[in-house]
Amino acid sequence: MPFSQIIGQRKALSLLRRALNGRRLAHGYLFTGPEGAGKSTTARALAATLLCEQKGGGPPCGFCSGCRKFAAGSHPDFLLLQPEGAGIKINQIRELKKALTFPPFEQGMRAVIIEDAQSMGREAGNSLLKLLEEPPPDNIILLIASDAEPMLETIVSRCQVIPFAPLTEAEAGQVIRQTQPQFSPEDARLMAKLTGGCPGRAAALHSSDALRLHKECLDALLAAAASEAAAVEQALALAGRLAELKDDLNLFLDLLSLSWKEVMASRLCGKELEAGHPLAGARERWNLQQLSAMVEAAASARSDLARNCSRTLVCEALLLELFCGGAKGGGGL
Ligand SMILES: [Zn+2]
């Protein structure tokens, strides 16, 4: 992906563009910022630009042998280090140093990306430091770290640090729609909100059943069961399926809270909900007190889970409250 297609991160991109155009690239960069904000995408875009054989500072052409090898993941002058187990190991840094004793094989530049650089132990860090202190020519080392804090200060001071901030919700939604077309527009919008402007985090969420169960739960609440007994039965059946979400249960709870909070905001500001919102046609269904009770019920389920309470019991208590308790309405709230 060329720089021009990267959404947001204008400051980081303009720094890199200026360095590229003026041929003043540093030997080492440290991209820091929250996970999923675009650091890896930007590092890969920079590597692709450096490895394209059509020189001239423009975006990678996409057709030359360098571009094709990079896209296929087989470019000999592109090295990617990812944590082995808990972090980047000293052996990985030793191997890297060995590789860098040789000049680049092809177009004169080699790009090295070290992901999760904050996971490097002191030993590996010190070994990398020597490389950054005496960088072999024609190599550029891109360190990616969610947090520079745990890294050796000496490493940080040897790199040009480029901070990455979370994107705006609109930008994050655009990235999610572009990179993960499997999300519906409404799900992309919810994910942009839930991931706090770090759309890279959404990829792991798509395979979760939390999104589907979130809609199912809201639909069931809106439909209202024929009798109290039917409501209890429905709540318990859904609770059993929710408990199977395991670690994604928190995602489900966040989605529920978000939907209700959006209804509350919409009623308070007198603004319609966005088209496609799961509660778009039911804004008046609950009053503010009931909405707030439901948000509280979800928050208390979240804290019970954090205290390691039984998932099944937490889900049953939550859904009985939502389907049969005060939050349902008419229960004296
Ligand atoms: Zn090219």
PDB file of C-alpha atoms and ligand atoms in Angstrom, residues 51-54 60-67, ligand 1:
ATOM      1  CA  LEU A  51      12.565  -1.647  -2.491  1.00  0.00           C
ATOM      2  CA  CYS A  52      10.804  -0.459  -5.671  1.00  0.00           C
ATOM      3  CA  GLU A  53      13.204  -0.387  -8.594  1.00  0.00           C
ATOM      4  CA  GLN A  54      11.567   2.707 -10.120  1.00  0.00           C
ATOM      5  CA  PRO A  60       6.073   1.979  -5.361  1.00  0.00           C
ATOM      6  CA  CYS A  61       5.162   1.136  -8.988  1.00  0.00           C
ATOM      7  CA  GLY A  62       3.646  -2.253  -8.142  1.00  0.00           C
ATOM      8  CA  PHE A  63       5.017  -3.876 -11.310  1.00  0.00           C
ATOM      9  CA  CYS A  64       8.819  -4.070 -11.078  1.00  0.00           C
ATOM     10  CA  SER A  65      10.565  -7.154  -9.799  1.00  0.00           C
ATOM     11  CA  GLY A  66      11.238  -5.450  -6.424  1.00  0.00           C
ATOM     12  CA  CYS A  67       7.560  -4.607  -5.939  1.00  0.00           C
TER      13      CYS A  67
HETATM   14 ZN    ZN B   1       8.291  -1.087  -8.266  1.00  0.00          ZN
END
